[in-house]
Amino acid sequence: MPRGIIYVMTTVVPGLVKIGKTGSSNFEQRMYNLERNGYFNVVGLKRRFAIEVEDYDEKEALLDEIFSKSCVPNSELFALDVDLVIQLLSSLEGRQVYPEQESKEDSFDQATEERRVKDDWSRIPDGTYHMEKKTKEGTARATMVARGGDFTVKAGAECLPSKEGVWLPEPRKTARISGNILQEDVTCRAPSTASWVVLGRANNGWKTWRAEDGSFIDKYRQKGEK
């Protein structure tokens, strides 16, 4: 039975993902081309999850059928929650190819948790938020812009160094940081991940980012629970 890789990528458009397939030996080249050149006039593609499976043609066709109502006509783009797709793909029998350092179980659990907390994150209004945190390693300062369910740490943020051997989420691992200064914007799915980019360690995003009036964004969660 032919083996190949099925993958999902996010795009610059919130809520729009690409689901595709490629040969096992062609994965890195395919990702490079898509991330560099875009697809179907959509740019900003970033790999999120990939799994090597048997009968990958049939499995990808089945995914297309399942998500047909969410498909952009004549394309491999879908208006879907990427974590829903990751939940489904990580449930398949196969070998996880990306992220390399996580197991399928970890990917499934993380996607499940992300979907659960998105209801909370959706309570945060679009706008600009700030962080200033003093530690033994120095002071972290950053600005985060919330828009359409995405949370973007702006270039110029003063970041803290991460400790060696500590697990880091992908946005922090791939962030361009020079002299502890973030060199380009980094878009995350949650405020806590955005905090990771700046602090380089686990944190509670609700108690890290502040609104323009100086209050923690935790107030939006508390308001939703009343």
PDB file of N, CA and C in Angstrom, residues 161-209:
ATOM      1  N   PRO A 161      15.855  35.460  27.698  1.00  0.00           N
ATOM      2  CA  PRO A 161      16.441  34.233  27.152  1.00  0.00           C
ATOM      3  C   PRO A 161      15.749  33.006  27.725  1.00  0.00           C
ATOM      4  N   SER A 162      15.659  31.967  26.920  1.00  0.00           N
ATOM      5  CA  SER A 162      15.076  30.711  27.402  1.00  0.00           C
ATOM      6  C   SER A 162      16.181  29.832  27.972  1.00  0.00           C
ATOM      7  N   LYS A 163      15.798  28.946  28.897  1.00  0.00           N
ATOM      8  CA  LYS A 163      16.775  28.061  29.515  1.00  0.00           C
ATOM      9  C   LYS A 163      17.047  26.868  28.616  1.00  0.00           C
ATOM     10  N   GLU A 164      18.288  26.399  28.639  1.00  0.00           N
ATOM     11  CA  GLU A 164      18.661  25.259  27.813  1.00  0.00           C
ATOM     12  C   GLU A 164      17.914  24.012  28.237  1.00  0.00           C
ATOM     13  N   GLY A 165      17.465  23.239  27.244  1.00  0.00           N
ATOM     14  CA  GLY A 165      16.790  21.984  27.528  1.00  0.00           C
ATOM     15  C   GLY A 165      15.334  22.114  27.887  1.00  0.00           C
ATOM     16  N   VAL A 166      14.819  23.341  27.942  1.00  0.00           N
ATOM     17  CA  VAL A 166      13.413  23.560  28.281  1.00  0.00           C
ATOM     18  C   VAL A 166      12.566  23.475  27.014  1.00  0.00           C
ATOM     19  N   TRP A 167      11.424  22.779  27.097  1.00  0.00           N
ATOM     20  CA  TRP A 167      10.525  22.689  25.944  1.00  0.00           C
ATOM     21  C   TRP A 167       9.993  24.073  25.596  1.00  0.00           C
ATOM     22  N   LEU A 168       9.949  24.367  24.297  1.00  0.00           N
ATOM     23  CA  LEU A 168       9.425  25.645  23.822  1.00  0.00           C
ATOM     24  C   LEU A 168       8.388  25.409  22.740  1.00  0.00           C
ATOM     25  N   PRO A 169       7.304  26.168  22.719  1.00  0.00           N
ATOM     26  CA  PRO A 169       6.336  26.043  21.632  1.00  0.00           C
ATOM     27  C   PRO A 169       6.946  26.550  20.329  1.00  0.00           C
ATOM     28  N   GLU A 170       6.387  26.115  19.225  1.00  0.00           N
ATOM     29  CA  GLU A 170       6.944  26.433  17.912  1.00  0.00           C
ATOM     30  C   GLU A 170       7.131  27.939  17.683  1.00  0.00           C
ATOM     31  N   PRO A 171       6.170  28.797  18.054  1.00  0.00           N
ATOM     32  CA  PRO A 171       6.371  30.235  17.800  1.00  0.00           C
ATOM     33  C   PRO A 171       7.617  30.803  18.470  1.00  0.00           C
ATOM     34  N   ARG A 172       7.964  30.313  19.654  1.00  0.00           N
ATOM     35  CA  ARG A 172       9.187  30.786  20.314  1.00  0.00           C
ATOM     36  C   ARG A 172      10.420  30.180  19.656  1.00  0.00           C
ATOM     37  N   LYS A 173      10.349  28.892  19.309  1.00  0.00           N
ATOM     38  CA  LYS A 173      11.506  28.230  18.707  1.00  0.00           C
ATOM     39  C   LYS A 173      11.900  28.877  17.388  1.00  0.00           C
ATOM     40  N   THR A 174      10.914  29.320  16.624  1.00  0.00           N
ATOM     41  CA  THR A 174      11.189  29.864  15.291  1.00  0.00           C
ATOM     42  C   THR A 174      11.260  31.388  15.268  1.00  0.00           C
ATOM     43  N   ALA A 175      10.998  32.031  16.405  1.00  0.00           N
ATOM     44  CA  ALA A 175      11.031  33.499  16.448  1.00  0.00           C
ATOM     45  C   ALA A 175      12.453  34.006  16.197  1.00  0.00           C
ATOM     46  N   ARG A 176      12.552  35.073  15.425  1.00  0.00           N
ATOM     47  CA  ARG A 176      13.847  35.701  15.160  1.00  0.00           C
ATOM     48  C   ARG A 176      14.130  36.717  16.265  1.00  0.00           C
ATOM     49  N   ILE A 177      15.013  36.319  17.185  1.00  0.00           N
ATOM     50  CA  ILE A 177      15.366  37.172  18.318  1.00  0.00           C
ATOM     51  C   ILE A 177      16.867  37.423  18.273  1.00  0.00           C
ATOM     52  N   SER A 178      17.256  38.673  18.242  1.00  0.00           N
ATOM     53  CA  SER A 178      18.666  39.047  18.198  1.00  0.00           C
ATOM     54  C   SER A 178      18.933  40.084  19.284  1.00  0.00           C
ATOM     55  N   GLY A 179      19.919  39.792  20.141  1.00  0.00           N
ATOM     56  CA  GLY A 179      20.185  40.699  21.245  1.00  0.00           C
ATOM     57  C   GLY A 179      18.987  40.875  22.152  1.00  0.00           C
ATOM     58  N   ASN A 180      18.205  39.791  22.278  1.00  0.00           N
ATOM     59  CA  ASN A 180      16.975  39.764  23.093  1.00  0.00           C
ATOM     60  C   ASN A 180      15.855  40.649  22.540  1.00  0.00           C
ATOM     61  N   ILE A 181      16.000  41.127  21.306  1.00  0.00           N
ATOM     62  CA  ILE A 181      14.962  41.938  20.669  1.00  0.00           C
ATOM     63  C   ILE A 181      14.294  41.133  19.555  1.00  0.00           C
ATOM     64  N   LEU A 182      12.968  41.066  19.581  1.00  0.00           N
ATOM     65  CA  LEU A 182      12.220  40.357  18.545  1.00  0.00           C
ATOM     66  C   LEU A 182      12.323  41.133  17.234  1.00  0.00           C
ATOM     67  N   GLN A 183      12.772  40.453  16.177  1.00  0.00           N
ATOM     68  CA  GLN A 183      13.067  41.123  14.916  1.00  0.00           C
ATOM     69  C   GLN A 183      11.872  41.237  13.980  1.00  0.00           C
ATOM     70  N   GLU A 184      10.860  40.412  14.168  1.00  0.00           N
ATOM     71  CA  GLU A 184       9.679  40.474  13.305  1.00  0.00           C
ATOM     72  C   GLU A 184       8.455  40.007  14.077  1.00  0.00           C
ATOM     73  N   ASP A 185       7.283  40.414  13.596  1.00  0.00           N
ATOM     74  CA  ASP A 185       6.036  40.029  14.254  1.00  0.00           C
ATOM     75  C   ASP A 185       5.913  38.508  14.332  1.00  0.00           C
ATOM     76  N   VAL A 186       5.320  38.027  15.409  1.00  0.00           N
ATOM     77  CA  VAL A 186       5.041  36.594  15.571  1.00  0.00           C
ATOM     78  C   VAL A 186       3.570  36.438  15.935  1.00  0.00           C
ATOM     79  N   THR A 187       2.832  35.687  15.125  1.00  0.00           N
ATOM     80  CA  THR A 187       1.407  35.481  15.357  1.00  0.00           C
ATOM     81  C   THR A 187       1.174  34.150  16.064  1.00  0.00           C
ATOM     82  N   CYS A 188       0.375  34.190  17.114  1.00  0.00           N
ATOM     83  CA  CYS A 188       0.101  33.008  17.935  1.00  0.00           C
ATOM     84  C   CYS A 188      -1.402  32.762  18.006  1.00  0.00           C
ATOM     85  N   ARG A 189      -1.755  31.578  18.503  1.00  0.00           N
ATOM     86  CA  ARG A 189      -3.169  31.221  18.619  1.00  0.00           C
ATOM     87  C   ARG A 189      -3.752  31.567  19.975  1.00  0.00           C
ATOM     88  N   ALA A 190      -2.891  31.893  20.932  1.00  0.00           N
ATOM     89  CA  ALA A 190      -3.376  32.172  22.283  1.00  0.00           C
ATOM     90  C   ALA A 190      -2.455  33.176  22.958  1.00  0.00           C
ATOM     91  N   PRO A 191      -2.986  33.997  23.867  1.00  0.00           N
ATOM     92  CA  PRO A 191      -2.147  34.946  24.596  1.00  0.00           C
ATOM     93  C   PRO A 191      -1.029  34.279  25.394  1.00  0.00           C
ATOM     94  N   SER A 192      -1.279  33.085  25.925  1.00  0.00           N
ATOM     95  CA  SER A 192      -0.234  32.388  26.684  1.00  0.00           C
ATOM     96  C   SER A 192       0.942  32.021  25.784  1.00  0.00           C
ATOM     97  N   THR A 193       0.642  31.609  24.546  1.00  0.00           N
ATOM     98  CA  THR A 193       1.715  31.319  23.596  1.00  0.00           C
ATOM     99  C   THR A 193       2.461  32.593  23.239  1.00  0.00           C
ATOM    100  N   ALA A 194       1.715  33.689  23.076  1.00  0.00           N
ATOM    101  CA  ALA A 194       2.353  34.981  22.810  1.00  0.00           C
ATOM    102  C   ALA A 194       3.291  35.360  23.952  1.00  0.00           C
ATOM    103  N   SER A 195       2.891  35.051  25.187  1.00  0.00           N
ATOM    104  CA  SER A 195       3.755  35.319  26.342  1.00  0.00           C
ATOM    105  C   SER A 195       5.013  34.460  26.300  1.00  0.00           C
ATOM    106  N   TRP A 196       4.861  33.205  25.852  1.00  0.00           N
ATOM    107  CA  TRP A 196       6.015  32.311  25.698  1.00  0.00           C
ATOM    108  C   TRP A 196       7.063  32.958  24.798  1.00  0.00           C
ATOM    109  N   VAL A 197       6.611  33.572  23.706  1.00  0.00           N
ATOM    110  CA  VAL A 197       7.533  34.188  22.749  1.00  0.00           C
ATOM    111  C   VAL A 197       8.414  35.215  23.450  1.00  0.00           C
ATOM    112  N   VAL A 198       7.827  35.964  24.359  1.00  0.00           N
ATOM    113  CA  VAL A 198       8.544  37.042  25.046  1.00  0.00           C
ATOM    114  C   VAL A 198       9.320  36.536  26.260  1.00  0.00           C
ATOM    115  N   LEU A 199       8.679  35.688  27.058  1.00  0.00           N
ATOM    116  CA  LEU A 199       9.267  35.267  28.336  1.00  0.00           C
ATOM    117  C   LEU A 199      10.159  34.037  28.228  1.00  0.00           C
ATOM    118  N   GLY A 200       9.928  33.204  27.203  1.00  0.00           N
ATOM    119  CA  GLY A 200      10.738  32.002  27.034  1.00  0.00           C
ATOM    120  C   GLY A 200      10.473  30.930  28.058  1.00  0.00           C
ATOM    121  N   ARG A 201       9.278  30.965  28.666  1.00  0.00           N
ATOM    122  CA  ARG A 201       8.940  29.979  29.711  1.00  0.00           C
ATOM    123  C   ARG A 201       7.426  29.904  29.869  1.00  0.00           C
ATOM    124  N   ALA A 202       6.966  28.879  30.595  1.00  0.00           N
ATOM    125  CA  ALA A 202       5.533  28.715  30.824  1.00  0.00           C
ATOM    126  C   ALA A 202       4.994  29.900  31.615  1.00  0.00           C
ATOM    127  N   ASN A 203       3.732  30.220  31.367  1.00  0.00           N
ATOM    128  CA  ASN A 203       3.145  31.388  32.009  1.00  0.00           C
ATOM    129  C   ASN A 203       1.632  31.312  31.917  1.00  0.00           C
ATOM    130  N   ASN A 204       0.982  32.215  32.607  1.00  0.00           N
ATOM    131  CA  ASN A 204      -0.473  32.353  32.536  1.00  0.00           C
ATOM    132  C   ASN A 204      -0.789  33.631  31.764  1.00  0.00           C
ATOM    133  N   GLY A 205      -1.170  33.472  30.503  1.00  0.00           N
ATOM    134  CA  GLY A 205      -1.426  34.638  29.662  1.00  0.00           C
ATOM    135  C   GLY A 205      -2.480  35.572  30.210  1.00  0.00           C
ATOM    136  N   TRP A 206      -3.437  35.015  30.939  1.00  0.00           N
ATOM    137  CA  TRP A 206      -4.495  35.849  31.517  1.00  0.00           C
ATOM    138  C   TRP A 206      -3.927  36.865  32.506  1.00  0.00           C
ATOM    139  N   LYS A 207      -2.818  36.491  33.165  1.00  0.00           N
ATOM    140  CA  LYS A 207      -2.230  37.348  34.198  1.00  0.00           C
ATOM    141  C   LYS A 207      -0.917  37.981  33.733  1.00  0.00           C
ATOM    142  N   THR A 208      -0.703  37.988  32.423  1.00  0.00           N
ATOM    143  CA  THR A 208       0.529  38.554  31.867  1.00  0.00           C
ATOM    144  C   THR A 208       0.258  39.802  31.035  1.00  0.00           C
ATOM    145  N   TRP A 209      -0.738  39.707  30.150  1.00  0.00           N
ATOM    146  CA  TRP A 209      -1.058  40.825  29.259  1.00  0.00           C
ATOM    147  C   TRP A 209      -2.064  41.765  29.916  1.00  0.00           C
TER     148      TRP A 209
END
